[in-house]
JSON list of C-alpha atoms and ligand atoms in Angstrom, two decimals:
[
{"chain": "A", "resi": 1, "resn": "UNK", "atom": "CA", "xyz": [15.54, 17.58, 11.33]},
{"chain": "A", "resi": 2, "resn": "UNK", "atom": "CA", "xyz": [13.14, 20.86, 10.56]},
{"chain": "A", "resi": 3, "resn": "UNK", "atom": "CA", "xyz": [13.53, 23.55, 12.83]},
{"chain": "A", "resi": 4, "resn": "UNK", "atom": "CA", "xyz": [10.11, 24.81, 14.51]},
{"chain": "A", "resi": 5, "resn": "UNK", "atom": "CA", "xyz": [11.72, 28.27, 15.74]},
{"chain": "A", "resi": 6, "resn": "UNK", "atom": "CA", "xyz": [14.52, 30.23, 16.32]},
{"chain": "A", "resi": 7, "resn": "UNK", "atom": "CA", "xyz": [16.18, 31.88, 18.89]},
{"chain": "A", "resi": 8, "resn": "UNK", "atom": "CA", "xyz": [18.47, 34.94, 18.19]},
{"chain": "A", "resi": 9, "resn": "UNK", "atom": "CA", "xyz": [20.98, 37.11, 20.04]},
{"chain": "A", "resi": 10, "resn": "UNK", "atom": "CA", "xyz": [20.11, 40.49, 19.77]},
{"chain": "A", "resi": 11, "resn": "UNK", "atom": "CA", "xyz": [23.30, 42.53, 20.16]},
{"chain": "A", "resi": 12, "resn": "UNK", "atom": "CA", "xyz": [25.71, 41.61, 17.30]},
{"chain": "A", "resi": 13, "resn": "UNK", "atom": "CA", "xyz": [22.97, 39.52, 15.56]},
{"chain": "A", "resi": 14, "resn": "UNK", "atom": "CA", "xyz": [19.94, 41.70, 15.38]},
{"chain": "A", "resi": 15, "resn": "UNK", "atom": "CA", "xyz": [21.40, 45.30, 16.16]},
{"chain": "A", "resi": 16, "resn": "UNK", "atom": "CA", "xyz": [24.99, 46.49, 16.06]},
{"chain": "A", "resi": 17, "resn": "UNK", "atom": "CA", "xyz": [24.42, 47.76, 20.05]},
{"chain": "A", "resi": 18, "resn": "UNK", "atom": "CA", "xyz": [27.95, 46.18, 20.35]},
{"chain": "A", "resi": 19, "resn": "UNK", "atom": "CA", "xyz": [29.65, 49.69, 19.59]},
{"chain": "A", "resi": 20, "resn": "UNK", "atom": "CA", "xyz": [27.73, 51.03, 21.80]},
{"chain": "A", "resi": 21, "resn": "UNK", "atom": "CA", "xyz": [28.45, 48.87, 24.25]},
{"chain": "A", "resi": 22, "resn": "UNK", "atom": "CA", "xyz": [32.50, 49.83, 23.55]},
{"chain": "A", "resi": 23, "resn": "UNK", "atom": "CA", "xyz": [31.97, 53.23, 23.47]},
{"chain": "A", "resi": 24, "resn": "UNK", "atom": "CA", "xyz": [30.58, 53.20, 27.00]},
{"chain": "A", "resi": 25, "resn": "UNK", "atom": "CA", "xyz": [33.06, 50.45, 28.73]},
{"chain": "A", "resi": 26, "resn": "UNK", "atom": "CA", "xyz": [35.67, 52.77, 27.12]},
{"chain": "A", "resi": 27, "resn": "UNK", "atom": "CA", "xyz": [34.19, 55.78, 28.84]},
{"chain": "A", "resi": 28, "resn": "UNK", "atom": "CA", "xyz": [33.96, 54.38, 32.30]},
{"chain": "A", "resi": 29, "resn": "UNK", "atom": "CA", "xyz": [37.73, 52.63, 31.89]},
{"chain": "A", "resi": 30, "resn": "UNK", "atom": "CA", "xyz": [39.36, 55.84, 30.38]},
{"chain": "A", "resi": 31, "resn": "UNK", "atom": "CA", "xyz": [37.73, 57.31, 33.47]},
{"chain": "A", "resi": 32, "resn": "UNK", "atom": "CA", "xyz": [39.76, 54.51, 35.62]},
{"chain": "A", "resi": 33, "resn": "UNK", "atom": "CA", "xyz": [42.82, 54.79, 33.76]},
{"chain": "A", "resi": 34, "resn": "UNK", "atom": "CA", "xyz": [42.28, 50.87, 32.26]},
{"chain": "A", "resi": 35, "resn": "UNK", "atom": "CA", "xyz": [43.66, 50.58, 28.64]},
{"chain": "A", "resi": 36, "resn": "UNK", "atom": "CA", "xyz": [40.93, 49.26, 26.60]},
{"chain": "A", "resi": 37, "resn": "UNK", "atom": "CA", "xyz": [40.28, 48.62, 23.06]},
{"chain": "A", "resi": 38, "resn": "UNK", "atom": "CA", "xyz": [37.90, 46.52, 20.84]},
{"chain": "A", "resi": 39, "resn": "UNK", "atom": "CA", "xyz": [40.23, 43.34, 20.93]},
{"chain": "A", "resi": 40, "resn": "UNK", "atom": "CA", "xyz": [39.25, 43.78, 25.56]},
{"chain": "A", "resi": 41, "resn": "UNK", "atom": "CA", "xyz": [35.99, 44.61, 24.64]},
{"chain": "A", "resi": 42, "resn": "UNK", "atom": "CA", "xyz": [35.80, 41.33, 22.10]},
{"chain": "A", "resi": 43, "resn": "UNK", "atom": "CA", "xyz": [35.60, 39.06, 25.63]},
{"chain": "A", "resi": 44, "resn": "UNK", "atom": "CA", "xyz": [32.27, 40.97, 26.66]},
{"chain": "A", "resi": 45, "resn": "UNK", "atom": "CA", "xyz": [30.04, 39.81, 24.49]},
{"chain": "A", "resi": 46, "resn": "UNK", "atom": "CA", "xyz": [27.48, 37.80, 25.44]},
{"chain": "A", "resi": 47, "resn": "UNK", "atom": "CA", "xyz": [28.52, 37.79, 29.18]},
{"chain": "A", "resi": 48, "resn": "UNK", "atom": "CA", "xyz": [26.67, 40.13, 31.83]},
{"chain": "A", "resi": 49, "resn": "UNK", "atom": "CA", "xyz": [27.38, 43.26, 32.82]},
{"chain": "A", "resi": 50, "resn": "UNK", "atom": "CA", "xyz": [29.02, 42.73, 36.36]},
{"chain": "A", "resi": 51, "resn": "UNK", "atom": "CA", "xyz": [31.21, 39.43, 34.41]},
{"chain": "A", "resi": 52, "resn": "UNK", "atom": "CA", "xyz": [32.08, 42.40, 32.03]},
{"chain": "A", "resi": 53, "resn": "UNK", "atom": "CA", "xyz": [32.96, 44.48, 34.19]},
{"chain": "A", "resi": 54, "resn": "UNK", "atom": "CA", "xyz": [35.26, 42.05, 36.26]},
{"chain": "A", "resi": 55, "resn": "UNK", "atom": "CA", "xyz": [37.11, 41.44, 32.99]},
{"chain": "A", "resi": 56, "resn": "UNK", "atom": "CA", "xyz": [37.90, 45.14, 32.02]},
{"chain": "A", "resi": 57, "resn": "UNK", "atom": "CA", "xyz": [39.26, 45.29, 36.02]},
{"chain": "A", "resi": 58, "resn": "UNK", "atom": "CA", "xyz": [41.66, 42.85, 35.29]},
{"chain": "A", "resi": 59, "resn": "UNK", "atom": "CA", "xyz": [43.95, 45.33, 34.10]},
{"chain": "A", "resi": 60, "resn": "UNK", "atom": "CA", "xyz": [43.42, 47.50, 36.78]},
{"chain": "A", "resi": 61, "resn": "UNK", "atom": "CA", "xyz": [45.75, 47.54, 39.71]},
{"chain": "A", "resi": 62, "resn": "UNK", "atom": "CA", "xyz": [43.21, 48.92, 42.15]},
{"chain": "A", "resi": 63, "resn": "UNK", "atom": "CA", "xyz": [41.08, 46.34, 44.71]},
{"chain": "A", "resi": 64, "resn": "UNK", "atom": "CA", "xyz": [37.19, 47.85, 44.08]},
{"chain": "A", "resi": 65, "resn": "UNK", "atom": "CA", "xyz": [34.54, 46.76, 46.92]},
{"chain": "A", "resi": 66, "resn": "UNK", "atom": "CA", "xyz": [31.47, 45.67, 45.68]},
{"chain": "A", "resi": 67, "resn": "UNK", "atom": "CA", "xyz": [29.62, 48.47, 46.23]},
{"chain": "A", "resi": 68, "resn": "UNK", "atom": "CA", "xyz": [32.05, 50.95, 44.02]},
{"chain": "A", "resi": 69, "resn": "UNK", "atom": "CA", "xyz": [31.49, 47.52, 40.74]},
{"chain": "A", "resi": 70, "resn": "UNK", "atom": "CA", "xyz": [27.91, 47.99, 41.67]},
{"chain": "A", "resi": 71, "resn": "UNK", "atom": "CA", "xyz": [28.34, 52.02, 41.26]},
{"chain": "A", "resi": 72, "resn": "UNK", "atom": "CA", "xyz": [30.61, 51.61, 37.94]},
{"chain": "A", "resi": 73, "resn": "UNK", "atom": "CA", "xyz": [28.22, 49.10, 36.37]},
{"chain": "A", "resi": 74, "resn": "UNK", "atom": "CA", "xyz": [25.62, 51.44, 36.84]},
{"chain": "A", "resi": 75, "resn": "UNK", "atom": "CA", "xyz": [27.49, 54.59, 35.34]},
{"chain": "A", "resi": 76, "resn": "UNK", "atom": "CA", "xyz": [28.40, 51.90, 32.28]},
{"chain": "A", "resi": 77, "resn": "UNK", "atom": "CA", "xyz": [24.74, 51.18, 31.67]},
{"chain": "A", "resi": 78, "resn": "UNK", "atom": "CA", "xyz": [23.66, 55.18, 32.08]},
{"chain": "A", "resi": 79, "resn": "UNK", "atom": "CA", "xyz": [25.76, 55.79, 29.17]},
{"chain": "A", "resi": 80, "resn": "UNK", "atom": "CA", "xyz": [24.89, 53.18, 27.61]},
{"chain": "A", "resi": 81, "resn": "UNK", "atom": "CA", "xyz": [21.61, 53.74, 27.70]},
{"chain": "A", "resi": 82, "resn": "UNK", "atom": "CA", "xyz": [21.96, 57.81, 26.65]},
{"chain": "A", "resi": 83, "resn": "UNK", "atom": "CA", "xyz": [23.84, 56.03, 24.08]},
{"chain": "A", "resi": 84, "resn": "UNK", "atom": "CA", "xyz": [20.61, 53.57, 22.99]},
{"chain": "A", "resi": 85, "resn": "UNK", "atom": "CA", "xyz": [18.52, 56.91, 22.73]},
{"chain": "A", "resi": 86, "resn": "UNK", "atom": "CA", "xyz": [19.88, 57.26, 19.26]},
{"chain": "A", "resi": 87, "resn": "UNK", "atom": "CA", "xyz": [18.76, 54.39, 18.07]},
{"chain": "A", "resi": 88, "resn": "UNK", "atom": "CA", "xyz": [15.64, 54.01, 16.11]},
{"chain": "A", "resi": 89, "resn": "UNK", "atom": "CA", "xyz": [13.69, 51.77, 13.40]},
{"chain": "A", "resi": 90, "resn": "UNK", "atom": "CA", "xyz": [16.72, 53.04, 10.97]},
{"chain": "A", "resi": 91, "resn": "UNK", "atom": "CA", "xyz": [18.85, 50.81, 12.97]},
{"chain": "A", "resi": 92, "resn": "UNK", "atom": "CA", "xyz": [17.23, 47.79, 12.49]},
{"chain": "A", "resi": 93, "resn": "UNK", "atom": "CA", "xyz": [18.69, 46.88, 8.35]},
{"chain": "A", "resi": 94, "resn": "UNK", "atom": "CA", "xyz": [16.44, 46.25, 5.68]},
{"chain": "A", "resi": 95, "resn": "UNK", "atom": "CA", "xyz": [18.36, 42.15, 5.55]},
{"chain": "A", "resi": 96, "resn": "UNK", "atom": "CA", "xyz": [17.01, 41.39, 9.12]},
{"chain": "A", "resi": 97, "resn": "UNK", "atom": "CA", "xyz": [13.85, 42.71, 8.56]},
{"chain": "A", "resi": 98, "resn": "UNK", "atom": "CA", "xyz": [12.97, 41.14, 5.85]},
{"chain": "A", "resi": 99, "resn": "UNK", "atom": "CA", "xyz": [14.41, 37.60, 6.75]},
{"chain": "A", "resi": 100, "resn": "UNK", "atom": "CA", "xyz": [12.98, 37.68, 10.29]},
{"chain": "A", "resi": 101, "resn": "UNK", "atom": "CA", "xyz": [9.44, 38.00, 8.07]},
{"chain": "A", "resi": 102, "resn": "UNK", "atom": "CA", "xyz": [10.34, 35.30, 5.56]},
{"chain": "A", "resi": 103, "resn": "UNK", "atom": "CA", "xyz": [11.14, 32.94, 8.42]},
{"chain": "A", "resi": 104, "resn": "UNK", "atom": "CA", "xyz": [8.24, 33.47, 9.94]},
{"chain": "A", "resi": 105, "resn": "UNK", "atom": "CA", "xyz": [6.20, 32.89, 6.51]},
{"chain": "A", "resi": 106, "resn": "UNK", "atom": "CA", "xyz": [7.67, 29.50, 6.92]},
{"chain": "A", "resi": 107, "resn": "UNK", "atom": "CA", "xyz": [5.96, 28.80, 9.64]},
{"chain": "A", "resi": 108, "resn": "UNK", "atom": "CA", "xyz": [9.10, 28.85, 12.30]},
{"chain": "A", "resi": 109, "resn": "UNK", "atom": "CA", "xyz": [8.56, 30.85, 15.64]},
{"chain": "A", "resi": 110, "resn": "UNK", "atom": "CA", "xyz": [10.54, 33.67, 16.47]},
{"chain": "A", "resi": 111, "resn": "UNK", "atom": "CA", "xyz": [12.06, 34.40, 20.00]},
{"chain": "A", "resi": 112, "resn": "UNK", "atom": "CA", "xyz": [15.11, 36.48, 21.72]},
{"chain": "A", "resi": 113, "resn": "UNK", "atom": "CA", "xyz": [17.66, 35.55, 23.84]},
{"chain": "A", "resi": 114, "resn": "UNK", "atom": "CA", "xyz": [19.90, 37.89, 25.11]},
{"chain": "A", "resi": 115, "resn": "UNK", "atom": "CA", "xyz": [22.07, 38.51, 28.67]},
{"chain": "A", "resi": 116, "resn": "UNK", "atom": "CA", "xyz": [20.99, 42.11, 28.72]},
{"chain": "A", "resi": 117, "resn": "UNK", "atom": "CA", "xyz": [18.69, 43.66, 30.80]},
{"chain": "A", "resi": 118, "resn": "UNK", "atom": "CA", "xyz": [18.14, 46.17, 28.24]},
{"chain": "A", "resi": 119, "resn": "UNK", "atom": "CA", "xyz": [16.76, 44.39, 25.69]},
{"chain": "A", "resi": 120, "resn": "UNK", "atom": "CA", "xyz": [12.88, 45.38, 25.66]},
{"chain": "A", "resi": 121, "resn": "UNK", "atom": "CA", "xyz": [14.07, 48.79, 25.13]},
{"chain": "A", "resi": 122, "resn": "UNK", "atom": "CA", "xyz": [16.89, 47.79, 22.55]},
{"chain": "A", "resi": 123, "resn": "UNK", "atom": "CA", "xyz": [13.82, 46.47, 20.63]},
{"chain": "A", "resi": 124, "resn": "UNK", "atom": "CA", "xyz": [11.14, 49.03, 20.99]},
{"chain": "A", "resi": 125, "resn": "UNK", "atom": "CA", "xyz": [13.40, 51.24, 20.20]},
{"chain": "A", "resi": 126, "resn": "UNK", "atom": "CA", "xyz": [14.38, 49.44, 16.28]},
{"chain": "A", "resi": 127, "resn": "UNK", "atom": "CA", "xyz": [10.08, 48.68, 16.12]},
{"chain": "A", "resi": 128, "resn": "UNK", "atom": "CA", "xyz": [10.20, 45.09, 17.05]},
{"chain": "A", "resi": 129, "resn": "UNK", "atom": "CA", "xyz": [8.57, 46.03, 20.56]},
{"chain": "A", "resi": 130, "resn": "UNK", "atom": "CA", "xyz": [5.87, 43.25, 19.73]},
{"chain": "A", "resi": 131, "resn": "UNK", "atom": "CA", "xyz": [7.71, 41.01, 17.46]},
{"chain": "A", "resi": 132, "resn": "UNK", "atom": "CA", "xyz": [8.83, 38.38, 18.95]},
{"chain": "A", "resi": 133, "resn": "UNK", "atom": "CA", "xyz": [6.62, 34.86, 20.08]},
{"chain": "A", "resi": 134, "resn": "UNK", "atom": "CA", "xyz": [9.00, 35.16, 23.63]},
{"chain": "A", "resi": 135, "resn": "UNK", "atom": "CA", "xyz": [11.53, 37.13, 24.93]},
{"chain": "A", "resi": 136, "resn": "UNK", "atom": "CA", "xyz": [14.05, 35.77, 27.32]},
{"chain": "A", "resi": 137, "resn": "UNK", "atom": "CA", "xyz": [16.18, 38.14, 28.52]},
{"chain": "A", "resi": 138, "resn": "UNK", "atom": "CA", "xyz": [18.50, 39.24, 31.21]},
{"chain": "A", "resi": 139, "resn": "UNK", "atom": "CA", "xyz": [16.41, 40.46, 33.59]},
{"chain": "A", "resi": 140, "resn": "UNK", "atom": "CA", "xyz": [14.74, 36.49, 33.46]},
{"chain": "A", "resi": 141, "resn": "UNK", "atom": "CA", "xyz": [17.85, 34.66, 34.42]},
{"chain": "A", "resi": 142, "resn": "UNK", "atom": "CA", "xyz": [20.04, 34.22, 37.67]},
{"chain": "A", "resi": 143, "resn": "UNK", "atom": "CA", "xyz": [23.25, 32.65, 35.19]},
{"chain": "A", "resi": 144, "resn": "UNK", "atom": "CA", "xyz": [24.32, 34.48, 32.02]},
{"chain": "A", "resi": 145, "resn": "UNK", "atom": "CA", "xyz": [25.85, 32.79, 28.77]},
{"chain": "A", "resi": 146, "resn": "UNK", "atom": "CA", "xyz": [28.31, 30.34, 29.03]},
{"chain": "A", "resi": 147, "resn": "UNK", "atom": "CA", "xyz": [25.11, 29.17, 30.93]},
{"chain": "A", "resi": 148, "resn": "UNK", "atom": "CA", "xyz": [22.10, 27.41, 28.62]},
{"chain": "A", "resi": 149, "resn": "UNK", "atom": "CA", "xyz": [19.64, 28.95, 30.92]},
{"chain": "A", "resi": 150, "resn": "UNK", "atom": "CA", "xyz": [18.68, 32.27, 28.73]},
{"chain": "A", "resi": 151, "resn": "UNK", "atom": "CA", "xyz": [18.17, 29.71, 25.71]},
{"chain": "A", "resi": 152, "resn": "UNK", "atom": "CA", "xyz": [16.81, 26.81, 27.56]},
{"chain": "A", "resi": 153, "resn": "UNK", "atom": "CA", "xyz": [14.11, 29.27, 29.12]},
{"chain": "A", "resi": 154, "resn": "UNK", "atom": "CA", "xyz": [13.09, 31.05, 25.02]},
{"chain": "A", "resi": 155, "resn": "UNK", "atom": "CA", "xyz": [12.51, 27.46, 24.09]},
{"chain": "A", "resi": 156, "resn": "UNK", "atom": "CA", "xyz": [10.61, 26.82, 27.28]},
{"chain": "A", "resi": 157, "resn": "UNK", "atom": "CA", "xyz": [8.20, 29.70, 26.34]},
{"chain": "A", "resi": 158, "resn": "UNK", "atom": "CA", "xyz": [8.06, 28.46, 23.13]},
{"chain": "A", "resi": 159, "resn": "UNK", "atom": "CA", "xyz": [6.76, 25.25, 23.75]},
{"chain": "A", "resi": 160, "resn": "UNK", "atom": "CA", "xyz": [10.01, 23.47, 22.01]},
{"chain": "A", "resi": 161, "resn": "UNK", "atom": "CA", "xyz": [12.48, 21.07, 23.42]},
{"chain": "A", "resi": 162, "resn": "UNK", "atom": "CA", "xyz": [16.21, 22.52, 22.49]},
{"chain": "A", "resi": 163, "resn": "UNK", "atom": "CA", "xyz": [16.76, 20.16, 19.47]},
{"chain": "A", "resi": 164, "resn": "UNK", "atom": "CA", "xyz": [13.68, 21.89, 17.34]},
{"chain": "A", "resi": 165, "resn": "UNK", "atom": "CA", "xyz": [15.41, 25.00, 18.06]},
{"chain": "A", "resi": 166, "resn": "UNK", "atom": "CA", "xyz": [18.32, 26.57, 16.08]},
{"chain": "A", "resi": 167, "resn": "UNK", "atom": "CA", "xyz": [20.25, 29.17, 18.15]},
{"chain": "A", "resi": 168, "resn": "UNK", "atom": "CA", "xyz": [21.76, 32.21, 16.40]},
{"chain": "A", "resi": 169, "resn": "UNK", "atom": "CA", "xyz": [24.41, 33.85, 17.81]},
{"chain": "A", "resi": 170, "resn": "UNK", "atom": "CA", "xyz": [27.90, 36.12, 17.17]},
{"chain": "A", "resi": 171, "resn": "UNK", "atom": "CA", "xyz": [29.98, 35.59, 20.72]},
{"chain": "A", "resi": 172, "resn": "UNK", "atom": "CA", "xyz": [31.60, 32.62, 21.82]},
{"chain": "A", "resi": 173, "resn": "UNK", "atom": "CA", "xyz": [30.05, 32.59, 24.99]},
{"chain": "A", "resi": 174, "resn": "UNK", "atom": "CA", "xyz": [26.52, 32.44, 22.86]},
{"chain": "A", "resi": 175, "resn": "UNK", "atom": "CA", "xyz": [27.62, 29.48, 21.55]},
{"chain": "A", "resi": 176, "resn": "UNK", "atom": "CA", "xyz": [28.88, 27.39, 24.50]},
{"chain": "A", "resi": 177, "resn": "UNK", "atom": "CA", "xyz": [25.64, 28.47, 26.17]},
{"chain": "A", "resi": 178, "resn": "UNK", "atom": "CA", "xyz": [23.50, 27.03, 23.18]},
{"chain": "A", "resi": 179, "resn": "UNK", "atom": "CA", "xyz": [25.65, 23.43, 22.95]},
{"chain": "A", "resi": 180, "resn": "UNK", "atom": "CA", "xyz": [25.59, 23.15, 26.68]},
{"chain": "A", "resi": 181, "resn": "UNK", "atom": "CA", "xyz": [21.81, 23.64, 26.46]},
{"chain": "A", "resi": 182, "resn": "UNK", "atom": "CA", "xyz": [21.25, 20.93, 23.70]},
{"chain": "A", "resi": 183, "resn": "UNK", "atom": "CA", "xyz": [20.63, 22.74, 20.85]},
{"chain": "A", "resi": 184, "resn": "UNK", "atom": "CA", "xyz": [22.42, 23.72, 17.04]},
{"chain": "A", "resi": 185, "resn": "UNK", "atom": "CA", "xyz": [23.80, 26.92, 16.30]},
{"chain": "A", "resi": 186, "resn": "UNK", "atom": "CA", "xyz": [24.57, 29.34, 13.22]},
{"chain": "A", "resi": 187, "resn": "UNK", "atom": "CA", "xyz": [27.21, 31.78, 13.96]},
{"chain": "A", "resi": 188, "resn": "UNK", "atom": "CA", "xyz": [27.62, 34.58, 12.28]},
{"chain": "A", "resi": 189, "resn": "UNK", "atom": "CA", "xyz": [30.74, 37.61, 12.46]},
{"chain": "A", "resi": 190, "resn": "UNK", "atom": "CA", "xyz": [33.50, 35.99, 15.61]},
{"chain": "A", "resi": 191, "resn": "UNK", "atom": "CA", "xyz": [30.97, 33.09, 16.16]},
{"chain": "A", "resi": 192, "resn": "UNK", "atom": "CA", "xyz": [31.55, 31.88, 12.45]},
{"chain": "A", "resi": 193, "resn": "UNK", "atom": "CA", "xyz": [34.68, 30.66, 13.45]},
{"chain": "A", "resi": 194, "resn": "UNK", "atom": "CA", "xyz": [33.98, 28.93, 16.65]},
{"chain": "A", "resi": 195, "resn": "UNK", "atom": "CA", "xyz": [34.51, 25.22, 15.21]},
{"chain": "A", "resi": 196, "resn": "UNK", "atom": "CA", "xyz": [31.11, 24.44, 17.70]},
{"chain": "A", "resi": 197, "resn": "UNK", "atom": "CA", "xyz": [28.58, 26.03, 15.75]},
{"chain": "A", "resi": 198, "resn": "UNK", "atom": "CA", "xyz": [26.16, 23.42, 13.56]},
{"chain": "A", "resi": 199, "resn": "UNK", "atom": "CA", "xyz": [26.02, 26.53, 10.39]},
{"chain": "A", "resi": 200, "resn": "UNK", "atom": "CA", "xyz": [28.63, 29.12, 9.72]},
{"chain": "A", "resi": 201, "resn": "UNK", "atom": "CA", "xyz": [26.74, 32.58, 8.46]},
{"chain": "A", "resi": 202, "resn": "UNK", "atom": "CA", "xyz": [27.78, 34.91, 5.88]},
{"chain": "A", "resi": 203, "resn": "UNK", "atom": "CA", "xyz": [25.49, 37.48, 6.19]},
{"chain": "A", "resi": 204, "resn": "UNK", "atom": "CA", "xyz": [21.83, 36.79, 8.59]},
{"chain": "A", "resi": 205, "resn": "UNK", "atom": "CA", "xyz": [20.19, 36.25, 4.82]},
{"chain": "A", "resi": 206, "resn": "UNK", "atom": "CA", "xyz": [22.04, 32.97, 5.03]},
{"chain": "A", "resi": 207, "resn": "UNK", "atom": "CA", "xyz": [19.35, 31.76, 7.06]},
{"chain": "A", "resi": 208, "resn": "UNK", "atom": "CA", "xyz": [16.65, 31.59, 4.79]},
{"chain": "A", "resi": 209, "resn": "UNK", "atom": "CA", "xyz": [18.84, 28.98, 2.65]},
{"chain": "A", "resi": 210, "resn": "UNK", "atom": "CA", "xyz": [19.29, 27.18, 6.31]},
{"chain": "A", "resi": 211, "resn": "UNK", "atom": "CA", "xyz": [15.90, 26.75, 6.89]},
{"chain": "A", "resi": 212, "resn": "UNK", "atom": "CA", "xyz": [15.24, 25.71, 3.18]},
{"chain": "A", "resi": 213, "resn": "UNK", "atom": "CA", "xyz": [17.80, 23.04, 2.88]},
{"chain": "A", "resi": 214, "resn": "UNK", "atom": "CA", "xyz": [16.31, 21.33, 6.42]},
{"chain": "B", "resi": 301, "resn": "LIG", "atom": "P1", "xyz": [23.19, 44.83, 29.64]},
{"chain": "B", "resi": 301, "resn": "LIG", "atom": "P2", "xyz": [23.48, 39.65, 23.95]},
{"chain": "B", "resi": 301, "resn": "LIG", "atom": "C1", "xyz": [24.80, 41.01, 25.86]},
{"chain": "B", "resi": 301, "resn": "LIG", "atom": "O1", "xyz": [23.78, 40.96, 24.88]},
{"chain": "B", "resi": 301, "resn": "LIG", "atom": "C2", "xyz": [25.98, 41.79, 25.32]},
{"chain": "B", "resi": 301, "resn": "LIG", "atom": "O2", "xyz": [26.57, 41.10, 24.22]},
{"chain": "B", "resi": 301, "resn": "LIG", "atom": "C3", "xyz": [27.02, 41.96, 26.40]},
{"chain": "B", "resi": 301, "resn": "LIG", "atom": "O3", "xyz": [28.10, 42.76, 25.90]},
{"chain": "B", "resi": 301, "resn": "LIG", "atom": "C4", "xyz": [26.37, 42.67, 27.60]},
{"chain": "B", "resi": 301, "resn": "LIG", "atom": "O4", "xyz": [27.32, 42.81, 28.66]},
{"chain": "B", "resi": 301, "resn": "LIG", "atom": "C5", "xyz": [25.17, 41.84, 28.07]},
{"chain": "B", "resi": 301, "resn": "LIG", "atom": "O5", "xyz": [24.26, 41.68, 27.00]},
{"chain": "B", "resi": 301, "resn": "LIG", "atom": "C6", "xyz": [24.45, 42.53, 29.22]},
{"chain": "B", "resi": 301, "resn": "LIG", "atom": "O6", "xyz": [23.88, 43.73, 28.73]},
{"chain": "B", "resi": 301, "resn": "LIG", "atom": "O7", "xyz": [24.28, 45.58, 30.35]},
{"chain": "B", "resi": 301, "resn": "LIG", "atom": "O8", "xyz": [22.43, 45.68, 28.65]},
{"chain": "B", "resi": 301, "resn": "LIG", "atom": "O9", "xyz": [22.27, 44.11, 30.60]},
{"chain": "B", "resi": 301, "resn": "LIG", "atom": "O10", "xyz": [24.65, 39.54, 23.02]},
{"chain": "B", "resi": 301, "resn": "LIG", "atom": "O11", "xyz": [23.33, 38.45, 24.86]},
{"chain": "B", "resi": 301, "resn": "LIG", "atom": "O12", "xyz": [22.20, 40.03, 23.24]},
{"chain": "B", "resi": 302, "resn": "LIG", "atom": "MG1", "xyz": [25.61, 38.97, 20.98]}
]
């Protein structure tokens, strides 16, 4: 079946805002004496920022109330977001750019969808501010991936039902999300390997030939 758009991830698939997203959890749990390290912060991507934060508590042997999570999640994202002031059209790679255009020379339309609430800024910030036919993000949704809703709603703005959408994403939680929501997906870097994705993707040029073959 052809494809009429495409909906993409945006951390790990359009920007690399994952490390920044380590640095920062590894701030706040140095902070609370949690050992963390990139195989912990592997199990937060794709999920939302108060899931991620339960997860890097696990290890902790102190009971937080809700108010101090809501307090830490907050210090998380103000570092994360000093962090995301670095970042600028340099940090959007030549590959993306230039396959996002030839996909949309074919004809396909182009949305995002991503659990974080940062992502208009993420994307102003690399010059793809206005880019995008939708962006469904998480300041849209009320359940994060594993959930279909982020998805479900890009293809909704689209005007596409789930099956003339391809999904791309990096995180296993991406990809649940996108099957439970009807619809293929490539995976590229730890989502390559998750034996539920429809493509497996080398590099994010791999598309192109995707889209070709259909
Ligand atoms: P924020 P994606 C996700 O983005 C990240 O992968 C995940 O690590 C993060 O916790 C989540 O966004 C929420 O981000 O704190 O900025 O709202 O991969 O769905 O584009
Ligand atoms: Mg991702």
């Amino acid at each position: 079946m052809q494809y009429k758009g495409i909906i993409f991830d945006l951390d790990g698939v359009i920007c690399s805002t994952d490390q920044y997203h380590f640095e920062a959890w590894k701030a706040l749990a140095d902070e609370l004496g949690i050992p963390f390290d990139t195989r912990d912060n592997d199990h937060l991507r794709g999920v939302s920022r108060m899931e991620s934060l339960n997860i890097v508590l696990e290890k902790s042997k102190t009971q937080y109330s809700q108010s101090e999570k809501e307090y830490m999640a907050e210090e998380k994202n103000r570092i994360y977001r000093r962090l995301l002031c670095q970042m600028g059209p340099q940090d959007l790679s030549e590959e993306v750019r230039t396959t996002l255009d030839t996909l949309r020379a074919k004809g396909l339309k182009l949305a995002i969808g991503s659990s974080s609430k940062n992502a208009p800024f993420i994307l102003e910030r690399i010059g793809l501010g206005t880019y995008f036919d939708a962006i469904s993000d998480g300041n849209g949704i009320t359940h994060s991936k594993p959930d279909p809703e982020v998805f479900l709603k890009a293809a909704n703005m689209l005007g596409l039902r789930p099956e003339l959408c391809l999904v791309v994403e990096d995180a296993h939680a991406g990809v649940e999300a996108a099957r439970a929501g009807g619809f293929n997906c490539a995976g590229l870097g730890a989502a390559a390997e998750d034996a539920r994705t429809t493509w497996k993707l080398k590099t994010f040029a791999d598309l192109r030939d995707i889209c070709e073959a259909e």
